[in-house]
Amino acid sequence: MDNCWANILNDCDGGISREHIVSKSLFIGTKINVQGFSWCKDEPKLIGLANLTKKCLCKEHNSLLSPLDQAGSHAFDVLRKQAKLIDDRAKEPNKKFKKVTFSINATALERWLLKTLINFSYGGEYYIGHDSDHPGRASDHLVKAAYGLESFSENNGMRVAYKEGGTINSHDAVQFAPVIKDNKFIYGAKFSFRGILLFMDISPDGMNVPFEDIPGTQDEWKNVFLSRKFKQIQAKHGNKISHVVNFNWA
Ligand SMILES: [Zn+2]
C-alpha cells in the first residue's frame, strides 16, 4: 500500500486511515511545539495534538504498533508524575517523605520515539535515516527497528540528554524537533517532555556533533551529555533521594 510507511513489510491490510502523529492518549489536553521542518524552520510552532493527523499507516500496521502506544503512554505518565512529585515536595520542604520508585519500559519507549519520528517526517522532503533511498521515506532498517524486527545499530537508539550536575529544569513544554543534516537527511529527533530530554539517534555513526554547534538549537539542548542505555533518573529532595525512575531495557 503506497501510503503506508511500513509497506516494505509486505502485509498491509485494512486500508489507510488518518492517524494521530503523536498518540493522542499521551499528552491529554496539551499542545506540542514543533520546530525544524520546512513549515516551522525558524521558530517553533505550537500545534494542538488533536489536529496533528496524517495518512501514514494502514490499519494492520497501525494496530501492530498499539502496544507501543500503551508503553509510551505509561512512560510519559511516569515522567509527568515524577515532575509533579518534584513540585509537590518543593512546596513542603520540611514534610517527611518516602522514597518512590517508578519504572519505564525503555525498549518500548525507544521504539515509540522512532515510530513518532517517522510519523512526523513521513511524506516530507527529508530522507529519514542516512540509508533511506527516497525523500519522506524511512530506510528499511528503521521500519524494521520500529516494529521490533531488527535491533538498533550500536550507535543508534534512544539517548537521555542531561547537563553536568544532573539538574532537570522541569517546565511544561512538550517539544519535538528533527535534526537535519545537509538540508537532506534526518539524523535524529529531539523530544522534550516536562524537562526530560530524549534524543532518538539515527545518524550513521552516532551523534558526534555537539547540539550547540547546530544553528537553531534550543537553549535547553546546549551543552548536554547523551547517555546511551540510560539506567535511572534520581531526584533529590534536600540531601535525600526523593524518587527514582528506572529505565528497564529488555
Ligand atoms: Zn501497511
CSV table of C-alpha atoms and ligand atoms in Angstrom, one decimal:
chain,number,residue,atom,x,y,z
A,1,MET,CA,0.0,0.0,0.0
A,2,ASP,CA,1.6,3.2,-1.2
A,3,ASN,CA,0.6,5.5,1.7
A,4,CYS,CA,1.7,3.1,4.5
A,5,TRP,CA,5.3,3.8,5.7
A,6,ALA,CA,5.6,0.2,6.8
A,7,ASN,CA,4.7,-1.2,3.4
A,8,ILE,CA,8.1,-2.8,2.9
A,9,LEU,CA,6.9,-5.4,5.5
A,10,ASN,CA,4.6,-6.6,2.7
A,11,ASP,CA,1.5,-7.3,4.8
A,12,CYS,CA,-0.5,-4.1,4.5
A,13,ASP,CA,-4.2,-4.6,5.2
A,14,GLY,CA,-7.4,-2.8,6.1
A,15,GLY,CA,-6.8,0.4,4.1
A,16,ILE,CA,-5.2,3.6,5.1
A,17,SER,CA,-6.6,5.5,8.0
A,18,ARG,CA,-6.0,9.0,9.3
A,19,GLU,CA,-3.9,8.7,12.4
A,20,HIS,CA,-2.7,10.9,15.1
A,21,ILE,CA,1.0,11.6,14.6
A,22,VAL,CA,1.6,11.6,18.3
A,23,SER,CA,-0.5,9.1,20.2
A,24,LYS,CA,-3.5,11.1,21.4
A,25,SER,CA,-3.6,9.4,24.8
A,26,LEU,CA,-0.1,10.6,25.6
A,27,PHE,CA,-0.5,14.2,26.4
A,28,ILE,CA,-4.0,14.8,27.4
A,29,GLY,CA,-5.2,18.3,26.5
A,30,THR,CA,-1.7,19.6,25.7
A,31,LYS,CA,-0.1,21.1,22.7
A,32,ILE,CA,3.2,20.4,21.2
A,33,ASN,CA,6.0,22.7,20.0
A,34,VAL,CA,7.4,21.6,16.7
A,35,GLN,CA,10.5,23.0,15.1
A,36,GLY,CA,12.8,22.1,12.2
A,37,PHE,CA,10.5,21.2,9.3
A,38,SER,CA,10.1,23.4,6.3
A,39,TRP,CA,6.8,24.8,7.7
A,40,CYS,CA,8.4,25.7,11.1
A,41,LYS,CA,12.1,26.1,10.3
A,42,ASP,CA,12.9,29.3,12.1
A,43,GLU,CA,10.7,29.2,15.1
A,44,PRO,CA,8.7,26.6,16.9
A,45,LYS,CA,5.0,26.3,16.1
A,46,LEU,CA,2.6,25.4,18.8
A,47,ILE,CA,0.2,22.8,17.5
A,48,GLY,CA,-2.8,21.2,19.1
A,49,LEU,CA,-2.3,17.4,19.1
A,50,ALA,CA,-5.8,16.8,18.1
A,51,ASN,CA,-5.1,18.5,14.7
A,52,LEU,CA,-1.9,16.7,14.1
A,53,THR,CA,-3.0,13.8,11.9
A,54,LYS,CA,-1.7,12.2,8.8
A,55,LYS,CA,-2.5,9.3,6.5
A,56,CYS,CA,0.7,7.3,7.2
A,57,LEU,CA,-0.1,3.7,8.1
A,58,CYS,CA,-2.5,1.0,7.0
A,59,LYS,CA,-4.9,-0.4,9.7
A,60,GLU,CA,-2.9,-3.5,10.1
A,61,HIS,CA,0.5,-1.8,10.6
A,62,ASN,CA,-1.1,0.8,12.9
A,63,SER,CA,-2.7,-1.9,15.1
A,64,LEU,CA,0.6,-3.8,15.3
A,65,LEU,CA,2.1,-0.6,17.0
A,66,SER,CA,-0.7,-0.1,19.5
A,67,PRO,CA,1.2,-1.9,22.3
A,68,LEU,CA,3.9,0.7,21.8
A,69,ASP,CA,1.4,3.5,22.4
A,70,GLN,CA,0.4,1.9,25.6
A,71,ALA,CA,4.0,1.6,26.8
A,72,GLY,CA,4.7,5.2,25.6
A,73,SER,CA,1.6,6.4,27.4
A,74,HIS,CA,2.8,4.7,30.6
A,75,ALA,CA,6.3,6.1,30.3
A,76,PHE,CA,5.1,9.7,29.8
A,77,ASP,CA,2.7,9.2,32.7
A,78,VAL,CA,5.6,8.3,34.9
A,79,LEU,CA,7.6,11.3,33.7
A,80,ARG,CA,4.6,13.5,34.5
A,81,LYS,CA,4.2,12.0,37.9
A,82,GLN,CA,7.9,12.4,38.8
A,83,ALA,CA,7.8,16.1,37.7
A,84,LYS,CA,4.7,16.6,39.9
A,85,LEU,CA,6.5,14.9,42.8
A,86,ILE,CA,9.4,17.4,42.5
A,87,ASP,CA,7.0,20.3,42.5
A,88,ASP,CA,4.8,18.9,45.4
A,89,ARG,CA,7.8,18.2,47.6
A,90,ALA,CA,9.4,21.5,46.9
A,91,LYS,CA,6.3,23.2,48.3
A,92,GLU,CA,6.6,21.5,51.6
A,93,PRO,CA,10.4,21.2,52.2
A,94,ASN,CA,10.1,20.1,55.8
A,95,LYS,CA,7.4,17.4,55.4
A,96,LYS,CA,8.5,13.8,55.9
A,97,PHE,CA,8.5,11.8,52.7
A,98,LYS,CA,9.1,8.3,51.4
A,99,LYS,CA,11.3,7.4,48.5
A,100,VAL,CA,9.2,6.4,45.5
A,101,THR,CA,10.4,4.1,42.7
A,102,PHE,CA,9.0,4.3,39.2
A,103,SER,CA,9.8,2.1,36.2
A,104,ILE,CA,9.7,2.7,32.5
A,105,ASN,CA,9.9,0.2,29.7
A,106,ALA,CA,12.9,1.8,27.9
A,107,THR,CA,13.0,-0.6,25.0
A,108,ALA,CA,9.3,0.2,24.1
A,109,LEU,CA,9.8,3.9,24.7
A,110,GLU,CA,12.8,3.8,22.3
A,111,ARG,CA,10.6,2.2,19.6
A,112,TRP,CA,7.8,4.7,20.3
A,113,LEU,CA,10.2,7.6,19.7
A,114,LEU,CA,11.3,6.1,16.4
A,115,LYS,CA,7.7,5.5,15.3
A,116,THR,CA,6.8,9.0,16.2
A,117,LEU,CA,9.8,10.4,14.4
A,118,ILE,CA,8.7,8.5,11.2
A,119,ASN,CA,5.1,9.6,11.6
A,120,PHE,CA,6.2,13.3,11.8
A,121,SER,CA,8.6,13.1,8.8
A,122,TYR,CA,6.9,10.6,6.5
A,123,GLY,CA,5.9,12.2,3.2
A,124,GLY,CA,8.1,15.2,3.7
A,125,GLU,CA,11.2,16.5,1.9
A,126,TYR,CA,13.9,14.8,4.0
A,127,TYR,CA,15.3,11.3,3.8
A,128,ILE,CA,14.5,9.5,7.1
A,129,GLY,CA,17.8,8.0,8.1
A,130,HIS,CA,21.1,8.1,6.2
A,131,ASP,CA,20.4,4.9,4.4
A,132,SER,CA,16.9,5.9,3.2
A,133,ASP,CA,16.6,5.8,-0.6
A,134,HIS,CA,13.7,8.2,-1.0
A,135,PRO,CA,12.8,11.6,0.5
A,136,GLY,CA,10.0,11.3,3.0
A,137,ARG,CA,10.6,7.6,3.5
A,138,ALA,CA,12.3,5.7,6.3
A,139,SER,CA,15.1,3.2,5.5
A,140,ASP,CA,14.0,-0.4,5.5
A,141,HIS,CA,16.2,-1.0,8.6
A,142,LEU,CA,14.4,1.8,10.5
A,143,VAL,CA,11.0,0.5,9.6
A,144,LYS,CA,12.0,-2.9,10.9
A,145,ALA,CA,13.5,-1.4,14.0
A,146,ALA,CA,10.2,0.4,14.7
A,147,TYR,CA,8.4,-2.9,14.5
A,148,GLY,CA,11.0,-4.7,16.7
A,149,LEU,CA,12.1,-6.9,13.8
A,150,GLU,CA,15.7,-5.6,13.8
A,151,SER,CA,17.8,-4.2,16.6
A,152,PHE,CA,19.1,-0.6,16.5
A,153,SER,CA,22.7,-0.4,15.5
A,154,GLU,CA,25.3,0.1,18.2
A,155,ASN,CA,25.4,3.9,17.6
A,156,ASN,CA,21.7,4.5,17.3
A,157,GLY,CA,18.7,4.5,19.5
A,158,MET,CA,17.3,6.5,22.4
A,159,ARG,CA,19.6,8.8,24.4
A,160,VAL,CA,18.8,10.7,27.5
A,161,ALA,CA,20.3,14.1,27.4
A,162,TYR,CA,21.5,15.7,30.7
A,163,LYS,CA,23.6,18.5,31.9
A,164,GLU,CA,26.5,18.5,34.2
A,165,GLY,CA,25.3,18.2,37.8
A,166,GLY,CA,22.2,16.4,36.5
A,167,THR,CA,19.8,19.2,37.1
A,168,ILE,CA,16.5,18.8,35.3
A,169,ASN,CA,14.8,22.1,34.6
A,170,SER,CA,11.2,21.0,34.9
A,171,HIS,CA,8.9,23.0,32.7
A,172,ASP,CA,5.7,22.2,31.0
A,173,ALA,CA,6.5,22.4,27.3
A,174,VAL,CA,6.4,19.4,25.1
A,175,GLN,CA,8.7,19.7,22.1
A,176,PHE,CA,9.6,17.8,19.0
A,177,ALA,CA,12.4,18.8,16.6
A,178,PRO,CA,14.2,16.8,14.0
A,179,VAL,CA,18.0,17.1,13.5
A,180,ILE,CA,18.6,17.6,9.7
A,181,LYS,CA,22.0,17.1,8.0
A,182,ASP,CA,22.9,19.0,4.9
A,183,ASN,CA,19.2,20.0,4.4
A,184,LYS,CA,18.7,16.5,3.2
A,185,PHE,CA,18.8,13.7,5.8
A,186,ILE,CA,17.1,13.3,9.2
A,187,TYR,CA,19.8,12.2,11.6
A,188,GLY,CA,17.7,12.2,14.7
A,189,ALA,CA,14.9,13.9,16.7
A,190,LYS,CA,14.9,15.8,19.9
A,191,PHE,CA,12.0,15.2,22.2
A,192,SER,CA,11.4,17.1,25.4
A,193,PHE,CA,8.8,16.4,27.9
A,194,ARG,CA,8.4,18.0,31.4
A,195,GLY,CA,12.1,18.8,31.5
A,196,ILE,CA,13.2,15.3,30.4
A,197,LEU,CA,15.2,15.4,27.1
A,198,LEU,CA,15.1,12.3,24.9
A,199,PHE,CA,17.1,12.1,21.7
A,200,MET,CA,16.4,9.4,19.0
A,201,ASP,CA,19.7,9.0,17.2
A,202,ILE,CA,19.5,7.6,13.6
A,203,SER,CA,22.8,9.2,12.4
A,204,PRO,CA,25.4,7.0,10.6
A,205,ASP,CA,28.0,6.9,13.4
A,206,GLY,CA,26.0,8.2,16.3
A,207,MET,CA,25.5,11.9,17.0
A,208,ASN,CA,29.1,13.3,17.3
A,209,VAL,CA,28.4,17.0,16.7
A,210,PRO,CA,27.5,18.9,19.8
A,211,PHE,CA,24.0,20.3,19.6
A,212,GLU,CA,25.3,23.8,20.4
A,213,ASP,CA,27.2,23.7,17.1
A,214,ILE,CA,23.9,23.2,15.1
A,215,PRO,CA,22.2,26.5,14.3
A,216,GLY,CA,18.8,27.0,15.8
A,217,THR,CA,19.4,24.7,18.8
A,218,GLN,CA,17.1,25.5,21.7
A,219,ASP,CA,18.9,26.5,24.9
A,220,GLU,CA,17.9,23.5,26.9
A,221,TRP,CA,19.7,21.3,24.4
A,222,LYS,CA,23.0,23.1,24.6
A,223,ASN,CA,26.0,21.5,26.5
A,224,VAL,CA,24.2,18.3,27.2
A,225,PHE,CA,25.7,14.8,27.5
A,226,LEU,CA,24.0,12.0,25.7
A,227,SER,CA,23.6,8.8,27.8
A,228,ARG,CA,23.1,5.5,25.9
A,229,LYS,CA,21.1,2.7,27.6
A,230,PHE,CA,20.3,5.2,30.3
A,231,LYS,CA,19.6,3.5,33.6
A,232,GLN,CA,18.0,5.8,36.2
A,233,ILE,CA,16.7,9.3,36.9
A,234,GLN,CA,17.5,10.1,40.5
A,235,ALA,CA,15.7,13.1,42.1
A,236,LYS,CA,16.8,14.5,45.3
A,237,HIS,CA,14.9,16.4,48.0
A,238,GLY,CA,17.2,18.2,50.3
A,239,ASN,CA,20.1,15.7,50.7
A,240,LYS,CA,17.9,12.6,50.5
A,241,ILE,CA,16.6,10.7,47.4
A,242,SER,CA,13.0,11.7,46.8
A,243,HIS,CA,12.4,9.2,44.0
A,244,VAL,CA,14.0,7.3,41.2
A,245,VAL,CA,12.8,6.4,37.7
A,246,ASN,CA,14.3,3.1,36.4
A,247,PHE,CA,14.7,2.6,32.7
A,248,ASN,CA,14.3,-1.1,32.1
A,249,TRP,CA,15.9,-2.4,28.9
A,250,ALA,CA,14.7,-5.8,27.6
B,1,ZN,ZN,0.8,-1.2,5.9
